[in-house]
PDB file of C-alpha atoms in Angstrom:
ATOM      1  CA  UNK A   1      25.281 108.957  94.490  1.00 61.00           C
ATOM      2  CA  UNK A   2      24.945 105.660  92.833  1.00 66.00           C
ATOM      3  CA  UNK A   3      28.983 105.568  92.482  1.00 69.00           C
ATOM      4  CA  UNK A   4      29.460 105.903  95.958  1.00 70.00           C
ATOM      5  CA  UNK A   5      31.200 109.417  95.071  1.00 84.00           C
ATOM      6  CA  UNK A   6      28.908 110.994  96.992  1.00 91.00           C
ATOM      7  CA  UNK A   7      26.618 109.989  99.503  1.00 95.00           C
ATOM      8  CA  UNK A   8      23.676 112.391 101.565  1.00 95.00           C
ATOM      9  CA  UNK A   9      20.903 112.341 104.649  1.00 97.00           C
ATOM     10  CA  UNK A  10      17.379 113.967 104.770  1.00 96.00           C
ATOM     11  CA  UNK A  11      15.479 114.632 107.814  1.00 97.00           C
ATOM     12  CA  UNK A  12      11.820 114.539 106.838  1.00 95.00           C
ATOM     13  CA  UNK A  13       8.470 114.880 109.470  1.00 94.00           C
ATOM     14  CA  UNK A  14       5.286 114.445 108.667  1.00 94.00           C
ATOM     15  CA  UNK A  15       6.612 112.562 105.457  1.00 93.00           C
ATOM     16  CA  UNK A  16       7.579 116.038 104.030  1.00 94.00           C
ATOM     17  CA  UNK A  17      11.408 115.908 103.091  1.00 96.00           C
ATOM     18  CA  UNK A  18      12.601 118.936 105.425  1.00 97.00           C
ATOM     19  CA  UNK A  19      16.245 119.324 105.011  1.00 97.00           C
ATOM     20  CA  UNK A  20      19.302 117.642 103.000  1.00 97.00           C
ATOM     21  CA  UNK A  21      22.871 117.068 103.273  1.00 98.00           C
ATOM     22  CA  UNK A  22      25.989 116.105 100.098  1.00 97.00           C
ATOM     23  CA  UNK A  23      29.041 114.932 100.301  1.00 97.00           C
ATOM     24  CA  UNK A  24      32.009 114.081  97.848  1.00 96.00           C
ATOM     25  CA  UNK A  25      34.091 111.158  98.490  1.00 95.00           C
ATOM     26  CA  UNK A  26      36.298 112.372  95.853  1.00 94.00           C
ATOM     27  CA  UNK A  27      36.902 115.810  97.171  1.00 95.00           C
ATOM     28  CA  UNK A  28      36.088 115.867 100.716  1.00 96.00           C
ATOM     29  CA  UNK A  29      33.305 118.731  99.722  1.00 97.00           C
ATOM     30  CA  UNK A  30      30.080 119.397 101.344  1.00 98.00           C
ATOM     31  CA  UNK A  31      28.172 119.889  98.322  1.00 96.00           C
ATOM     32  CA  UNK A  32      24.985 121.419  99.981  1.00 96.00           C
ATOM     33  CA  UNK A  33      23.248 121.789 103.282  1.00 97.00           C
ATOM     34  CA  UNK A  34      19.361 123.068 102.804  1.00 97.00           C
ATOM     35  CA  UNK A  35      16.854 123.169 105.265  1.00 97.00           C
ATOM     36  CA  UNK A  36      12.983 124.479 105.127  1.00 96.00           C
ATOM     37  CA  UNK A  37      12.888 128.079 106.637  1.00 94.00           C
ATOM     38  CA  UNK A  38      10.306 126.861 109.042  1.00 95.00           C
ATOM     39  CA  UNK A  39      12.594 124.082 110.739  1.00 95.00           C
ATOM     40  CA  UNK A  40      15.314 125.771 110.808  1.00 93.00           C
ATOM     41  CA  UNK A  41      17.561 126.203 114.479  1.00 92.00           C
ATOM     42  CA  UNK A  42      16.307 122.995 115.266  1.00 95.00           C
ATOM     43  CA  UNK A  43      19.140 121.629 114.940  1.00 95.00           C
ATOM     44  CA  UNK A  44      18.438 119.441 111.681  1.00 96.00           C
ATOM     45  CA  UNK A  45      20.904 121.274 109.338  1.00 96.00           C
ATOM     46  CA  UNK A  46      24.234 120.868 112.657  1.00 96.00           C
ATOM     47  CA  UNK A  47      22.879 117.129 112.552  1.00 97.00           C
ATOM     48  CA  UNK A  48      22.565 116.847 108.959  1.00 97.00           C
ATOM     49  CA  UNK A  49      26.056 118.333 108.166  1.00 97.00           C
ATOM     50  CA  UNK A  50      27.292 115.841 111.151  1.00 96.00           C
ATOM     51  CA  UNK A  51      26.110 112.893 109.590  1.00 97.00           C
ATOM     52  CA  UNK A  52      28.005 114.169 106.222  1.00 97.00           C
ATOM     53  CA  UNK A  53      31.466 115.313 108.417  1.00 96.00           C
ATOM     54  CA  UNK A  54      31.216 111.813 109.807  1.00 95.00           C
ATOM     55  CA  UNK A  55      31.338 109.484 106.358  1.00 95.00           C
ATOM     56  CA  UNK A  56      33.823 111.967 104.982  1.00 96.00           C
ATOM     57  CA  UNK A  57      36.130 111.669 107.080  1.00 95.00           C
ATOM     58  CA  UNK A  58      35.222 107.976 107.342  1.00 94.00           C
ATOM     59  CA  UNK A  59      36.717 108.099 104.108  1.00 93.00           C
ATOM     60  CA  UNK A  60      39.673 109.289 104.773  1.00 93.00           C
ATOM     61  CA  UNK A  61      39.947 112.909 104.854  1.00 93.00           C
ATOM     62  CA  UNK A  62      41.243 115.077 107.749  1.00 92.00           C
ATOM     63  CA  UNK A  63      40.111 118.118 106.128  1.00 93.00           C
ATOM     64  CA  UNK A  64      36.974 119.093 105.323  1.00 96.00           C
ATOM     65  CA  UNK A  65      35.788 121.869 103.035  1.00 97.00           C
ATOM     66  CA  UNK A  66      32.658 124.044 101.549  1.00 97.00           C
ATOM     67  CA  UNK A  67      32.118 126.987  99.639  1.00 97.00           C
ATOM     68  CA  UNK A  68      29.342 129.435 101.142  1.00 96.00           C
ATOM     69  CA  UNK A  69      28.790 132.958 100.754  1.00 95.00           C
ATOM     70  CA  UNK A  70      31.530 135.448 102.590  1.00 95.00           C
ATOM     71  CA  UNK A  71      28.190 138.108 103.410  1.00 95.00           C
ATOM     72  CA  UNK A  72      27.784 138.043 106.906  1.00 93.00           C
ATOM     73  CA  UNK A  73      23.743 138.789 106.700  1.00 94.00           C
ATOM     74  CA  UNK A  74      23.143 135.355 105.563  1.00 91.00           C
ATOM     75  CA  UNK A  75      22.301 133.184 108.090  1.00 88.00           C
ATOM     76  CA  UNK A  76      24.728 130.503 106.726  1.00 90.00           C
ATOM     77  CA  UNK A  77      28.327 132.976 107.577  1.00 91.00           C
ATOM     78  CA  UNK A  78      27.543 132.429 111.297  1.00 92.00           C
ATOM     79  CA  UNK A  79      25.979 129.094 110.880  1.00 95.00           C
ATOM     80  CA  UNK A  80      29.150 127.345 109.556  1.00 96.00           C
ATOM     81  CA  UNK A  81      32.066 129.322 111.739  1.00 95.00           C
ATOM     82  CA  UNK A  82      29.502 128.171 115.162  1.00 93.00           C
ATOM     83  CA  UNK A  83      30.419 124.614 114.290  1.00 94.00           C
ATOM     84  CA  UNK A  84      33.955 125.115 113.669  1.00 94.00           C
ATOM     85  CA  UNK A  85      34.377 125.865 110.223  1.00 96.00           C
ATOM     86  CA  UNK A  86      37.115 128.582 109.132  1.00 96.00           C
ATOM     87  CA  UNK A  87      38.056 130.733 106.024  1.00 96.00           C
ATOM     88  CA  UNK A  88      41.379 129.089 104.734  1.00 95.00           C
ATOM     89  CA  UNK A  89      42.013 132.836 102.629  1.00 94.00           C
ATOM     90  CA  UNK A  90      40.202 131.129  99.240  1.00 96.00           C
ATOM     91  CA  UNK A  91      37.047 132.235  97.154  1.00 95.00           C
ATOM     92  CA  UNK A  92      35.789 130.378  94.433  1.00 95.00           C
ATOM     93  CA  UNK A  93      34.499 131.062  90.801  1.00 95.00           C
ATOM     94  CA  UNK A  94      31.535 132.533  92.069  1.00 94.00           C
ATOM     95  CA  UNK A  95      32.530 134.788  94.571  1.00 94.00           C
ATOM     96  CA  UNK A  96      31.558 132.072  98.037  1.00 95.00           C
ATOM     97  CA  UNK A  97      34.728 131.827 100.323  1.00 96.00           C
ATOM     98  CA  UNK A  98      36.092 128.741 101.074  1.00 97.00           C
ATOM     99  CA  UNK A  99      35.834 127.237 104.721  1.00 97.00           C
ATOM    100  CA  UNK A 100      37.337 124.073 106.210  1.00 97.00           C
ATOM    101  CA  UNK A 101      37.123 121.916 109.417  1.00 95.00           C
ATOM    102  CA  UNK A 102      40.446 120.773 110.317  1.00 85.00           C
ATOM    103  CA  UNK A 103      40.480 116.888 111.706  1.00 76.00           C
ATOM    104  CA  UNK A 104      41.230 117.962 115.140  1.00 62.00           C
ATOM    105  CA  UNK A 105      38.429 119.982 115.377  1.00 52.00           C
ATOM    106  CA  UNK A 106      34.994 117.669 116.093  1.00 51.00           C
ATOM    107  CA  UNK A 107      32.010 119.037 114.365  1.00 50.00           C
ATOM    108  CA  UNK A 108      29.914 120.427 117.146  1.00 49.00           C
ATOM    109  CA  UNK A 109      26.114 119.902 116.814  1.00 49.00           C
ATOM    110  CA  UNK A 110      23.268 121.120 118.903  1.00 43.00           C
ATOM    111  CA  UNK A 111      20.563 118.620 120.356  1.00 43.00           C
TER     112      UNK A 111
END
C-alpha cells in the first residue's frame, strides 16, 4: 500500500472495522473483499468493491479481474456474477476460477 501498488477502503460503525476492500495497480486484481457475517447484504461489500473498480480503472485498466471460488454454495459465486462479473474459462493455482468485469460493463452496487 505504501507504493501506491495497491490501494483499499474499510467501512467501519461503531468504530469496529466491518468490511475491507484491495486492489493492485500493477495487475488490475481485486485482492480481497471481506465483510463481517453480521453486516453483510447491506450493501458494504457492492460499495466496497465499487470504490476499488473505480481507482482501478482510474488507473488505467479496462478489465478487471479476481479469483474466487467456482462452488456455487458460497455466498461469494452469486455475489460477484450479480454485479457483473464473469468466468473468462481460467482457474488458478488453487483451484478459484477467474472472473472479470469488462470496461463496458459499470459495476452495479446496491444502496
Amino acid at each position: 500500500i505504501a507504493s501506491g501498488r495497491g490501494k483499499g477502503w474499510v467501512c467501519s460503525h461503531d468504530s469496529n472495522l466491518v468490511g475491507f476492500c484491495n486492489g493492485n495497480a500493477e495487475t488490475g486484481e481485486v485482492l480481497v473483499l471481506a465483510v463481517l457475517p453480521e453486516y453483510e447484504c447491506k450493501g458494504i461489500g457492492a460499495q466496497l468493491l465499487a470504490h476499488v473498480v473505480e481507482w482501478l480503472r482510474s488507473v488505467g485498466f479496462d478489465t478487471l479481474w479476481l479469483a474466487a471460488s467456482p462452488d456455487a454454495r458460497i455466498r461469494a459465486h452469486g455475489f460477484y456474477r450479480s454485479l457483473g462479473w464473469r468466468p473468462n474459462g481460467e482457474v488458478d493455482e488453487n483451484g478459484d476460477e477467474i472472473l472479470v468485469l469488462e470496461s463496458d460493463k459499470p459495476p452495479r452496487t446496491f444502496a
